[in-house]
């Protein structure tokens, strides 16, 4: 059984995340979407709302599970018996950031990080841009699944 953890803040979940998760299902039997809880970070959406958005989006998928975690992602992976971390790459700056984290994670625990390159139509979508559009009263609906409402 190949199980991957897809970690992130999902503040909020976007069409970019969904694309990576659905494509990840071609590689893995099960994907755990893991919402990281960081007490020092300020979020726009509450943890409950972020979890609800994702669960509603994937309600018809038996092989997608949504969980929350704090602490090291590699410790969470071991605890969940997941051998892989799934991440998306939008551009070169994502790569530089992700490379360092993936190398550190491999050093900490035997975990492979698998990267999927984003779909070019949505590589400009990020949770932070969605939050900016929301804050300024713009139309954010094409960048997120229908479950994300204010
Ligand atoms: P984090 O706070 O850990 O960066 P995010 O929720 O912003 O969490 O992102 C989680 C993962 O989803 C990351 O691997 C990120 O690169 C990927 N991702 C985010 N937006 C997109 C997108 N538009 N296309 C592909 N991957 C994306």
Coordinates of N, CA and C and ligand atoms in Angstrom, one line a residue:
X1 N 0.9 -1.2 0.0 CA 0.0 0.0 0.0 C 0.9 1.2 0.0
X2 N 0.8 2.0 -1.1 CA 1.6 3.3 -1.1 C 0.7 4.4 -0.6
X3 N 1.2 5.0 0.5 CA 0.5 6.1 1.1 C 1.3 7.3 1.2
X4 N 0.7 8.4 0.7 CA 1.5 9.7 0.7 C 0.8 10.7 1.6
X5 N 1.6 11.6 2.2 CA 1.0 12.7 2.9 C 1.2 14.0 2.1
X6 N 0.1 14.7 1.9 CA 0.2 16.0 1.2 C 0.0 17.1 2.2
X7 N 1.2 17.7 2.7 CA 1.1 18.6 3.8 C 0.9 20.1 3.3
X8 N 0.3 20.9 4.1 CA 0.2 22.3 3.7 C -0.7 23.1 4.7
X9 N -0.8 24.4 4.4 CA -1.7 25.2 5.2 C -3.1 25.2 4.7
X10 N -3.3 25.2 3.4 CA -4.6 25.2 2.8 C -5.5 26.3 3.3
X11 N -4.9 27.5 3.2 CA -5.6 28.7 3.8 C -5.9 29.7 2.7
X12 N -6.8 29.4 1.8 CA -7.7 28.2 1.7 C -7.1 27.2 0.6
X13 N -7.8 26.0 0.5 CA -7.4 25.1 -0.5 C -7.7 25.7 -1.9
X14 N -6.9 25.4 -2.9 CA -7.1 26.1 -4.2 C -7.2 25.0 -5.3
X15 N -7.5 25.4 -6.5 CA -7.6 24.5 -7.6 C -6.2 23.9 -7.9
X16 N -5.1 24.7 -7.5 CA -3.8 24.2 -7.7 C -3.5 22.9 -6.8
X17 N -3.9 23.0 -5.5 CA -3.8 21.9 -4.6 C -4.6 20.7 -5.1
X18 N -5.8 21.0 -5.6 CA -6.7 19.9 -6.0 C -6.1 19.1 -7.2
X19 N -5.5 19.9 -8.1 CA -4.9 19.3 -9.3 C -3.8 18.3 -8.9
X20 N -2.9 18.8 -7.9 CA -1.8 17.9 -7.5 C -2.3 16.7 -6.8
X21 N -3.4 16.8 -6.0 CA -3.9 15.7 -5.2 C -4.5 14.7 -6.2
X22 N -5.3 15.1 -7.1 CA -5.9 14.2 -8.1 C -4.9 13.5 -8.9
X23 N -3.9 14.2 -9.3 CA -2.8 13.6 -10.1 C -2.0 12.6 -9.2
X24 N -1.9 13.0 -7.9 CA -1.1 12.1 -7.0 C -1.8 10.7 -6.9
X25 N -3.1 10.7 -7.1 CA -3.9 9.4 -6.9 C -3.5 8.4 -8.0
X26 N -2.8 8.9 -9.1 CA -2.3 8.0 -10.1 C -1.1 7.3 -9.6
X27 N -0.5 7.8 -8.6 CA 0.8 7.2 -8.1 C 0.6 6.5 -6.8
X28 N -0.4 7.0 -6.0 CA -0.5 6.4 -4.6 C -1.9 5.8 -4.4
X29 N -1.9 4.8 -3.5 CA -3.2 4.2 -3.2 C -4.0 5.0 -2.3
X30 N -3.3 5.8 -1.4 CA -4.0 6.7 -0.5 C -3.3 7.9 -0.2
X31 N -4.0 9.0 -0.1 CA -3.3 10.3 0.2 C -4.0 10.9 1.4
X32 N -3.1 11.3 2.4 CA -3.6 11.9 3.6 C -3.3 13.4 3.4
X33 N -4.3 14.2 3.3 CA -4.1 15.7 3.2 C -4.0 16.2 4.6
X34 N -2.8 16.7 4.9 CA -2.4 17.0 6.3 C -2.3 18.5 6.5
X35 N -3.3 19.0 7.3 CA -3.3 20.5 7.5 C -2.4 20.8 8.7
X36 N -1.3 21.5 8.4 CA -0.3 21.8 9.5 C -0.9 22.9 10.4
X37 N -0.7 22.6 11.7 CA -1.1 23.6 12.7 C 0.1 24.3 13.3
X38 N 0.2 25.6 13.1 CA 1.4 26.3 13.6 C 0.8 27.5 14.4
X39 N 1.0 27.4 15.7 CA 0.5 28.3 16.7 C 1.0 29.8 16.4
X40 N 2.1 29.9 15.8 CA 2.7 31.2 15.6 C 2.2 31.9 14.3
X41 N 1.5 31.1 13.4 CA 1.0 31.6 12.2 C -0.4 32.1 12.3
X42 N -0.7 33.2 11.6 CA -2.1 33.8 11.6 C -2.7 33.3 10.3
X43 N -3.9 32.7 10.4 CA -4.6 32.2 9.2 C -5.9 33.1 9.0
X44 N -6.3 33.1 7.7 CA -7.5 33.8 7.3 C -8.7 32.9 7.7
X45 N -8.6 31.6 7.4 CA -9.7 30.7 7.6 C -9.3 29.8 8.9
X46 N -10.3 29.5 9.7 CA -10.1 28.7 10.9 C -9.7 27.3 10.4
X47 N -9.1 26.6 11.4 CA -8.7 25.2 11.1 C -10.0 24.3 10.7
X48 N -11.1 24.5 11.4 CA -12.3 23.8 11.1 C -12.8 24.1 9.7
X49 N -12.7 25.4 9.3 CA -13.2 25.8 7.9 C -12.3 25.2 6.9
X50 N -11.0 25.2 7.1 CA -10.0 24.7 6.1 C -10.2 23.2 5.9
X51 N -10.5 22.5 7.1 CA -10.8 21.0 7.0 C -12.1 20.8 6.3
X52 N -13.1 21.6 6.6 CA -14.4 21.4 5.9 C -14.3 21.6 4.4
X53 N -13.6 22.6 4.0 CA -13.5 22.9 2.6 C -12.9 21.7 1.8
X54 N -11.9 21.1 2.4 CA -11.2 20.0 1.8 C -12.1 18.7 1.8
X55 N -12.7 18.5 3.0 CA -13.5 17.3 3.1 C -14.7 17.3 2.1
X56 N -15.3 18.5 2.0 CA -16.4 18.7 1.1 C -16.0 18.4 -0.4
X57 N -14.8 18.9 -0.7 CA -14.3 18.8 -2.1 C -14.1 17.3 -2.4
X58 N -13.6 16.5 -1.4 CA -13.2 15.1 -1.7 C -14.2 14.1 -1.1
X59 N -15.4 14.5 -0.9 CA -16.3 13.7 -0.1 C -16.6 12.3 -0.9
X60 N -16.4 12.3 -2.2 CA -16.7 11.1 -2.9 C -15.4 10.2 -3.1
X61 N -14.3 10.6 -2.5 CA -13.1 9.9 -2.7 C -12.8 9.1 -1.4
X62 N -12.8 7.7 -1.5 CA -12.5 6.9 -0.3 C -11.0 6.9 0.0
X63 N -10.2 7.1 -0.9 CA -8.7 7.0 -0.7 C -8.1 8.4 -0.4
X64 N -8.9 9.4 0.0 CA -8.4 10.7 0.4 C -8.9 10.9 1.8
X65 N -7.9 11.2 2.7 CA -8.3 11.4 4.1 C -7.7 12.7 4.5
X66 N -8.5 13.4 5.3 CA -8.0 14.8 5.8 C -7.7 14.7 7.3
X67 N -6.5 15.2 7.6 CA -6.1 15.2 9.0 C -5.4 16.5 9.4
X68 N -5.3 16.8 10.6 CA -4.5 17.9 11.1 C -3.3 17.4 11.9
X69 N -2.2 18.2 11.9 CA -1.1 17.8 12.6 C -0.3 19.0 13.1
X70 N 0.5 18.7 14.1 CA 1.5 19.8 14.5 C 2.8 19.0 14.6
X71 N 3.9 19.8 14.7 CA 5.2 19.1 14.8 C 5.8 18.8 13.4
X72 N 6.8 18.0 13.4 CA 7.5 17.7 12.2 C 6.7 16.9 11.2
X73 N 6.7 17.2 9.9 CA 5.9 16.5 8.9 C 6.4 15.0 8.9
X74 N 7.7 14.8 9.0 CA 8.3 13.4 8.9 C 7.8 12.6 10.1
X75 N 7.6 13.2 11.3 CA 7.1 12.4 12.4 C 5.6 12.0 12.1
X76 N 4.9 12.9 11.6 CA 3.5 12.6 11.2 C 3.4 11.5 10.2
X77 N 4.3 11.5 9.2 CA 4.3 10.5 8.2 C 4.6 9.1 8.8
X78 N 5.5 9.0 9.7 CA 5.9 7.8 10.3 C 4.7 7.3 11.1
X79 N 4.1 8.2 11.8 CA 2.9 7.8 12.7 C 1.7 7.3 11.8
X80 N 1.6 7.8 10.6 CA 0.5 7.4 9.7 C 1.0 6.3 8.8
X81 N 2.2 5.8 8.9 CA 2.7 4.7 8.0 C 2.7 5.2 6.6
X82 N 3.1 6.4 6.3 CA 3.2 7.0 5.0 C 4.6 7.0 4.6
X83 N 4.9 6.4 3.4 CA 6.3 6.4 2.9 C 6.7 7.6 2.1
X84 N 5.7 8.4 1.7 CA 6.0 9.5 0.8 C 5.3 10.8 1.2
X85 N 6.0 11.9 0.8 CA 5.4 13.2 1.0 C 5.2 13.7 -0.5
X86 N 4.0 14.2 -0.7 CA 3.7 14.8 -2.0 C 3.7 16.3 -2.0
X87 N 4.4 16.9 -2.9 CA 4.4 18.4 -3.0 C 4.2 18.8 -4.4
X88 N 3.8 20.1 -4.6 CA 3.6 20.6 -5.9 C 4.7 21.6 -6.2
X89 N 5.1 21.8 -7.4 CA 6.1 22.8 -7.8 C 5.5 23.7 -8.9
X90 N 5.5 25.0 -8.5 CA 4.9 25.9 -9.5 C 6.0 26.6 -10.3
X91 N 7.2 26.9 -9.7 CA 8.2 27.7 -10.3 C 9.5 27.4 -9.6
X92 N 10.6 28.2 -10.1 CA 11.9 28.0 -9.6 C 12.0 28.3 -8.1
X93 N 11.3 29.3 -7.6 CA 11.4 29.6 -6.2 C 10.8 28.5 -5.4
X94 N 9.7 27.9 -5.8 CA 9.1 26.8 -5.1 C 10.2 25.7 -5.0
X95 N 10.9 25.5 -6.2 CA 11.9 24.4 -6.2 C 13.0 24.6 -5.2
X96 N 13.5 25.8 -5.1 CA 14.6 26.1 -4.2 C 14.2 25.8 -2.8
X97 N 13.0 26.3 -2.4 CA 12.5 26.1 -1.1 C 12.2 24.6 -0.8
X98 N 11.6 24.0 -1.7 CA 11.2 22.6 -1.5 C 12.4 21.6 -1.5
X99 N 13.4 22.0 -2.3 CA 14.6 21.1 -2.3 C 15.2 21.0 -0.9
X100 N 15.4 22.2 -0.3 CA 16.0 22.2 1.1 C 15.2 21.4 2.1
X101 N 13.9 21.6 2.0 CA 13.0 20.9 3.0 C 13.0 19.4 2.7
X102 N 13.0 19.0 1.4 CA 13.0 17.5 1.1 C 14.3 16.9 1.6
X103 N 15.4 17.6 1.3 CA 16.7 17.0 1.7 C 16.8 16.9 3.3
X104 N 16.3 17.9 4.0 CA 16.3 17.8 5.4 C 15.4 16.7 5.9
X105 N 14.2 16.5 5.3 CA 13.3 15.5 5.7 C 13.9 14.1 5.5
X106 N 14.6 13.9 4.4 CA 15.3 12.6 4.1 C 16.3 12.3 5.2
X107 N 17.0 13.4 5.6 CA 18.0 13.2 6.6 C 17.4 12.8 8.0
X108 N 16.3 13.4 8.3 CA 15.6 13.2 9.5 C 15.0 11.8 9.6
X109 N 14.3 11.4 8.6 CA 13.7 10.1 8.5 C 13.7 9.6 7.1
X110 N 13.6 8.3 6.9 CA 13.6 7.7 5.5 C 12.3 8.0 4.8
X111 N 12.1 9.2 4.3 CA 10.9 9.6 3.6 C 11.3 10.2 2.3
X112 N 10.6 9.7 1.2 CA 10.9 10.2 -0.1 C 9.8 11.3 -0.4
X113 N 10.3 12.4 -0.9 CA 9.3 13.5 -1.4 C 9.2 13.4 -2.9
X114 N 7.9 13.3 -3.3 CA 7.6 13.2 -4.7 C 7.0 14.5 -5.2
X115 N 7.6 15.1 -6.2 CA 7.1 16.4 -6.7 C 6.3 16.3 -8.0
X116 N 5.2 17.0 -8.1 CA 4.5 17.0 -9.3 C 4.5 18.5 -9.8
X117 N 4.9 18.7 -11.0 CA 4.9 20.1 -11.6 C 3.5 20.6 -11.9
X118 N 3.3 21.8 -11.5 CA 1.9 22.3 -11.6 C 1.4 22.4 -13.1
X119 N 0.1 22.3 -13.2 CA -0.5 22.5 -14.5 C -0.3 24.0 -14.9
X120 N 0.2 24.2 -16.1 CA 0.6 25.6 -16.5 C -0.6 26.6 -16.4
X121 N -1.8 26.1 -16.6 CA -3.0 27.0 -16.5 C -3.2 27.5 -15.1
X122 N -2.7 26.8 -14.1 CA -3.0 27.2 -12.7 C -1.7 27.4 -11.8
X123 N -0.6 27.5 -12.5 CA 0.7 27.7 -11.7 C 0.7 29.1 -11.1
X124 N -0.1 30.0 -11.5 CA -0.2 31.3 -10.9 C -1.0 31.4 -9.6
X125 N -1.8 30.3 -9.4 CA -2.7 30.3 -8.2 C -2.0 29.9 -6.9
X126 N -2.2 30.7 -5.9 CA -1.6 30.4 -4.6 C -2.6 30.8 -3.6
X127 N -2.5 30.2 -2.4 CA -3.5 30.6 -1.3 C -3.2 32.1 -0.9
X128 N -2.0 32.5 -1.0 CA -1.8 33.9 -0.5 C -2.4 34.9 -1.5
X129 N -2.4 34.6 -2.8 CA -3.0 35.5 -3.8 C -4.5 35.4 -3.6
X130 N -5.1 34.2 -3.4 CA -6.5 34.1 -3.1 C -6.9 35.0 -1.9
X131 N -6.1 35.0 -0.8 CA -6.4 35.8 0.4 C -6.3 37.3 0.0
X132 N -5.4 37.7 -0.8 CA -5.2 39.1 -1.2 C -6.5 39.5 -2.0
X133 N -6.9 38.7 -2.9 CA -8.1 39.0 -3.7 C -9.3 39.1 -2.8
X134 N -9.4 38.2 -1.9 CA -10.6 38.2 -0.9 C -10.6 39.5 -0.1
X135 N -9.4 39.8 0.5 CA -9.2 41.1 1.3 C -9.7 42.3 0.5
X136 N -9.4 42.3 -0.8 CA -9.7 43.5 -1.6 C -11.0 43.4 -2.3
X137 N -11.8 42.4 -2.0 CA -13.2 42.4 -2.5 C -13.2 41.9 -4.0
X138 N -12.2 41.2 -4.5 CA -12.2 40.7 -5.8 C -12.9 39.3 -6.0
X139 N -13.1 38.9 -7.2 CA -13.7 37.6 -7.5 C -12.7 36.5 -7.4
X140 N -12.7 35.7 -6.4 CA -11.7 34.6 -6.1 C -12.2 33.3 -6.5
X141 N -13.5 33.2 -7.0 CA -14.2 31.9 -7.1 C -13.5 30.9 -8.1
X142 N -12.9 31.5 -9.1 CA -12.3 30.5 -10.1 C -11.0 29.9 -9.6
X143 N -10.5 30.4 -8.5 CA -9.2 29.9 -8.0 C -9.4 28.8 -6.9
X144 N -10.6 28.6 -6.4 CA -10.9 27.7 -5.3 C -12.0 26.8 -5.6
X145 N -12.1 25.6 -4.9 CA -13.3 24.8 -5.2 C -14.5 25.5 -4.6
X146 N -15.7 25.0 -5.0 CA -17.0 25.6 -4.6 C -17.2 25.6 -3.1
X147 N -16.6 24.7 -2.4 CA -16.8 24.6 -0.9 C -16.1 25.8 -0.2
X148 N -15.3 26.5 -0.8 CA -14.6 27.7 -0.1 C -15.6 28.9 -0.3
X149 N -16.2 29.2 0.8 CA -17.1 30.4 0.8 C -16.7 31.2 2.0
X150 N -17.1 32.5 2.0 CA -16.7 33.4 3.1 C -17.7 33.4 4.2
Ligands
LIG1 P1 2.7 25.6 2.6 O1 2.3 26.6 3.6 O2 3.3 24.4 3.2 O3 3.5 26.1 1.4 P2 0.4 25.5 0.8 O4 -1.0 25.1 1.3 O5 0.7 26.9 0.4 O6 1.3 25.0 2.0 O7 0.9 24.5 -0.3 C1 0.9 23.1 -0.2 C2 1.5 22.4 -1.4 O8 0.7 22.7 -2.5 C3 2.9 22.9 -1.8 O9 3.7 21.8 -2.2 C4 2.7 23.9 -2.9 O10 3.8 24.0 -3.7 C5 1.6 23.2 -3.6 N1 0.8 24.2 -4.4 C6 0.2 25.3 -4.0 N2 -0.4 25.9 -5.0 C7 -0.2 25.2 -6.1 C8 -0.5 25.3 -7.5 N3 -1.2 26.4 -8.0 N4 0.0 24.4 -8.4 C9 0.7 23.3 -7.9 N5 1.0 23.1 -6.6 C10 0.6 24.0 -5.7

